[in-house]
Amino acid sequence: MKTALFVALLAAAPQAPQSCVETQAQEHETMSTYPPSGYAIGSYGVWNTDYTEDASVYTVGSLSWKLTSSTLGGAKAIGLESLFAVEPGRPYSIASWLRADSITAGNTWRLYFDWYDGAQSYLSSSDARAAAVLGAANTWERCYGVATAPSGARFGRAWAAKANTAFNGWVNTIEIQQMPMTMAVVMTTTQASYATDTKVSYDTVKYDYGSMWDSTNKRFVAPRDGIYSLSATAYVYDIDSDESILPYFYDYTNSVGLAFGVRSVSRTAAAIQSSQVNTTRYLTAGTQIEVRVNHTHSTTINIGGGGG
């Protein structure tokens, strides 16, 4: 059992136009030392030696890019030449069809973004998927990852890279997509409390696409003005017969209860009682929301649970 909080940003204003690019290897005139128009290679290796087109293996279209196993000073990467517009704080996904001739230890892939400011100067990189291990050798597999554009970012570039030089790898597609801002946190341990009104201190972030969870203060923080959907389920242990629990959202910023669930009454002693609270609200940027549980038990209760 566990108590969990899920938050999704349904709509926000203002929003940047959604960016979506899907590209695959296509036939074109091959140049000796430069990649074809629309694509870029990393700092290591040259086109047509360390990177080649391969018409013998593909899953989409009629070609793939082969990243050879030749020894270089670093990992090989192929990406999109053109930068795409991003909005700081927004999550973006990258998906790619990948293939490798060996999946022994260390033969992994990395999907990542480079971020640039408004002048298109490099800011930083973010792993969307680090150390992706394919399930079988010489078999195409679609890999995914998500990363959030950092503060100051206005453009991004997507990359697929081999982790080392010990194997031949192939890339068939590189796709990017703006993602909705969502997060989920859970309790994987038991939180003991005597207080009849208790803040739930979630201990595990399952995902946070949009940097919305304050792990220090255990609160959701709205990153921008917008309409948010919030849902929380609470499990309380050791409630006695005819005692009750009531989970609710508390607006810490404005010191007011935001939305209340249904009070759940136990009919047996030492029971595990659960209840849920849901709401959809317009929140301004910076609003901090807590999940709290009100109960009528006279001694200590346990919120949360073990694994699973």
XYZ file of C-alpha atoms in Angstrom:
308
model
C 0.000 0.000 0.000
C 1.096 3.572 -0.510
C -0.229 7.083 -0.657
C 0.274 8.812 -3.969
C -0.085 12.258 -5.512
C -0.529 12.852 -9.234
C -0.566 16.288 -10.846
C -1.100 17.238 -14.472
C -1.098 20.651 -16.108
C -4.135 20.564 -18.375
C -3.669 23.984 -19.930
C -1.458 26.933 -19.230
C -1.170 30.467 -20.472
C 0.989 31.571 -22.041
C 2.305 28.551 -23.917
C 4.835 28.294 -26.708
C 3.659 26.661 -29.940
C 4.073 22.901 -29.747
C 7.216 21.625 -31.436
C 7.109 18.310 -33.206
C 9.763 17.002 -35.562
C 9.989 13.506 -36.949
C 12.846 12.657 -39.255
C 14.265 9.468 -40.707
C 17.182 8.539 -42.910
C 16.333 9.268 -46.545
C 18.092 8.802 -49.853
C 20.192 11.740 -51.000
C 23.514 12.580 -52.510
C 26.247 11.471 -50.121
C 29.118 13.853 -49.435
C 32.583 12.592 -48.568
C 33.241 14.232 -45.212
C 29.988 15.977 -44.228
C 26.628 14.551 -43.177
C 23.631 15.125 -45.439
C 21.616 18.316 -45.133
C 19.408 18.300 -42.053
C 21.666 16.179 -39.878
C 24.686 16.699 -37.659
C 27.345 14.450 -36.168
C 29.137 14.747 -32.847
C 32.666 15.890 -32.112
C 34.246 12.516 -32.829
C 34.701 11.008 -36.284
C 33.910 12.034 -39.849
C 31.051 11.316 -42.184
C 31.462 8.413 -44.616
C 34.167 6.858 -42.432
C 32.894 6.671 -38.888
C 29.299 7.380 -39.899
C 27.738 5.904 -43.031
C 24.357 5.319 -44.615
C 23.171 1.720 -44.631
C 20.441 0.556 -47.011
C 20.675 -3.065 -45.816
C 19.015 -2.561 -42.393
C 16.150 -0.240 -41.497
C 12.697 -0.339 -39.944
C 11.271 2.929 -41.332
C 11.955 4.322 -44.804
C 14.771 2.796 -46.845
C 17.976 3.755 -45.032
C 19.547 3.962 -41.588
C 22.663 5.657 -40.216
C 25.471 3.350 -39.142
C 27.799 4.456 -36.345
C 30.836 2.224 -36.751
C 32.947 0.573 -34.048
C 36.194 2.290 -35.060
C 38.316 3.544 -32.171
C 37.859 7.231 -31.379
C 38.504 9.508 -28.442
C 34.829 9.601 -27.445
C 31.310 8.432 -28.178
C 29.724 8.958 -31.589
C 26.447 10.816 -31.920
C 24.100 11.777 -34.713
C 21.403 14.417 -34.371
C 19.222 17.009 -36.022
C 21.076 19.890 -37.648
C 18.288 22.413 -37.110
C 17.500 23.781 -33.672
C 13.867 23.664 -32.536
C 12.140 26.267 -30.370
C 11.620 25.378 -26.690
C 10.083 26.967 -23.622
C 11.999 26.921 -20.313
C 10.471 24.510 -17.810
C 8.706 22.496 -20.486
C 9.427 18.755 -20.875
C 10.383 17.371 -24.299
C 10.561 13.771 -25.398
C 12.937 12.104 -27.816
C 12.273 8.745 -29.462
C 14.561 6.805 -31.753
C 14.702 3.432 -33.500
C 18.070 1.927 -32.516
C 20.009 -1.227 -33.326
C 23.319 -2.734 -32.172
C 25.378 -5.743 -33.227
C 26.318 -6.433 -29.590
C 24.513 -5.867 -26.288
C 27.248 -6.983 -23.894
C 27.841 -4.934 -20.742
C 28.507 -1.287 -21.511
C 27.201 -1.373 -25.071
C 24.442 1.140 -24.459
C 22.814 4.152 -26.097
C 22.242 7.699 -24.883
C 19.400 9.989 -25.984
C 19.951 13.623 -25.025
C 19.271 17.282 -25.744
C 21.620 20.230 -26.130
C 20.056 23.514 -24.990
C 20.767 26.999 -26.401
C 19.799 30.529 -25.390
C 18.044 33.128 -27.560
C 21.319 33.950 -29.329
C 21.736 30.216 -30.068
C 24.729 29.973 -27.754
C 25.174 26.612 -26.039
C 23.907 26.441 -22.443
C 23.928 22.816 -21.288
C 22.947 19.233 -22.072
C 20.310 16.986 -20.497
C 20.007 13.228 -20.699
C 16.562 12.140 -21.821
C 17.609 8.495 -21.586
C 21.009 7.479 -20.266
C 22.528 4.018 -20.737
C 19.670 2.510 -22.743
C 20.215 -1.246 -23.079
C 18.647 -2.954 -26.091
C 16.865 -6.255 -25.596
C 18.605 -8.203 -28.348
C 21.476 -7.844 -30.772
C 20.767 -7.040 -34.439
C 17.159 -6.167 -33.670
C 15.514 -2.750 -34.005
C 14.158 -1.310 -30.761
C 12.336 1.962 -30.173
C 13.791 3.877 -27.203
C 12.272 6.884 -25.432
C 13.325 9.568 -22.985
C 12.178 12.898 -21.526
C 14.109 15.977 -20.379
C 13.041 19.443 -19.238
C 14.309 22.602 -20.927
C 16.329 24.601 -18.358
C 15.995 28.237 -17.403
C 17.134 30.531 -20.207
C 16.736 27.905 -22.931
C 15.065 29.020 -26.152
C 16.261 26.302 -28.552
C 17.157 22.619 -28.415
C 18.838 19.936 -30.501
C 18.189 16.196 -30.191
C 20.909 13.537 -30.319
C 21.262 9.745 -30.326
C 24.702 8.514 -29.257
C 26.607 5.260 -28.768
C 28.071 4.958 -25.292
C 31.394 3.492 -26.476
C 33.361 2.331 -29.515
C 33.066 -1.425 -28.942
C 30.066 -2.077 -31.194
C 28.409 -1.057 -34.442
C 25.171 0.835 -33.969
C 22.395 2.031 -36.245
C 19.917 4.912 -35.928
C 16.774 4.902 -38.078
C 14.684 7.791 -36.712
C 14.961 10.739 -34.347
C 11.665 12.215 -33.138
C 10.997 15.043 -30.693
C 7.752 16.167 -29.100
C 6.701 18.724 -26.516
C 5.234 16.848 -23.539
C 2.522 17.840 -21.069
C 3.763 18.902 -17.630
C 3.019 16.027 -15.242
C 4.407 14.646 -12.003
C 3.761 11.795 -9.583
C 5.136 11.241 -6.072
C 4.464 8.360 -3.682
C 5.068 7.235 -0.117
C 7.109 4.036 0.025
C 7.657 4.148 3.792
C 5.308 4.628 6.749
C 4.825 8.129 8.161
C 3.779 8.044 11.822
C 1.763 10.958 13.175
C -0.198 11.775 16.312
C -1.496 15.101 14.991
C -5.118 14.978 13.850
C -4.200 17.080 10.809
C -1.042 15.875 9.092
C 0.874 16.900 5.981
C 1.864 13.885 3.881
C 5.644 13.927 3.329
C 6.039 12.015 0.076
C 9.451 10.359 -0.136
C 9.751 9.128 -3.734
C 9.416 10.994 -7.028
C 8.214 8.634 -9.751
C 8.539 11.326 -12.416
C 8.447 15.112 -12.563
C 8.187 16.496 -16.091
C 8.209 20.219 -15.460
C 10.126 20.501 -12.155
C 6.970 20.945 -10.065
C 7.862 19.058 -6.858
C 9.608 20.752 -3.927
C 11.341 17.764 -2.313
C 12.563 19.820 0.658
C 9.170 21.122 1.786
C 7.148 18.240 0.291
C 4.886 20.477 -1.765
C 3.686 20.794 -5.333
C 4.600 24.226 -6.738
C 2.738 25.543 -9.797
C 5.418 26.537 -12.336
C 3.127 28.912 -14.253
C -0.399 30.275 -14.374
C -2.729 27.583 -15.649
C -5.411 24.974 -15.053
C -4.141 21.981 -13.069
C -5.644 18.583 -12.343
C -4.615 17.228 -8.929
C -5.347 13.779 -7.539
C -4.216 12.125 -4.303
C -5.016 8.815 -2.613
C -4.245 8.316 1.072
C -3.957 5.031 3.013
C -4.029 5.200 6.827
C -3.198 2.257 9.068
C -4.520 1.358 12.538
C -7.760 3.319 12.386
C -10.287 1.936 14.892
C -13.941 1.190 14.382
C -16.095 4.281 13.663
C -13.026 6.507 13.227
C -12.453 8.361 9.985
C -9.929 9.964 7.657
C -10.300 12.911 5.282
C -7.575 13.730 2.727
C -7.521 17.222 1.297
C -5.405 19.693 -0.661
C -4.122 22.626 1.341
C -3.101 25.861 -0.363
C -0.016 26.717 1.679
C 0.549 29.983 -0.180
C -2.873 31.381 0.694
C -3.362 29.430 3.966
C -6.653 27.854 2.951
C -8.077 24.404 2.244
C -8.292 24.025 -1.527
C -10.326 20.847 -2.061
C -11.581 18.056 0.197
C -12.119 14.376 -0.441
C -14.827 12.163 1.012
C -14.500 11.345 4.721
C -13.973 7.599 4.981
C -15.259 5.844 8.129
C -13.808 2.536 9.324
C -16.177 -0.248 10.362
C -13.525 -2.534 11.887
C -10.790 -2.043 14.468
C -7.118 -1.601 13.427
C -8.206 -1.269 9.809
C -6.444 0.101 6.740
C -8.608 2.956 5.539
C -8.273 4.753 2.204
C -9.780 7.799 0.579
C -9.146 9.983 -2.447
C -9.291 13.684 -3.274
C -9.422 15.175 -6.778
C -9.731 18.688 -8.099
C -9.179 20.789 -11.204
C -8.248 24.385 -10.440
C -6.728 27.500 -11.928
C -3.506 28.231 -10.038
C -1.145 31.145 -10.351
C 2.591 30.602 -10.746
C 4.324 29.845 -7.454
C 1.235 28.540 -5.621
C 2.308 25.808 -3.176
C -0.017 22.875 -2.513
C 0.243 20.241 0.230
C -1.653 16.985 0.702
C -2.994 16.685 4.246
C -4.922 14.003 6.104
C -7.407 14.829 8.856
C -8.349 11.941 11.154
C -10.312 11.234 14.342
C -7.978 8.596 15.828
C -6.970 9.326 19.426
C -3.379 8.045 19.160
C -0.673 7.713 16.530
C -1.661 6.756 12.987
C 0.547 5.510 10.178
C 0.218 7.102 6.738
C 1.619 5.330 3.695
C 2.822 1.778 3.485
C 5.475 -0.666 2.391
C 6.454 -1.465 -1.155
C 4.246 -2.157 -4.111
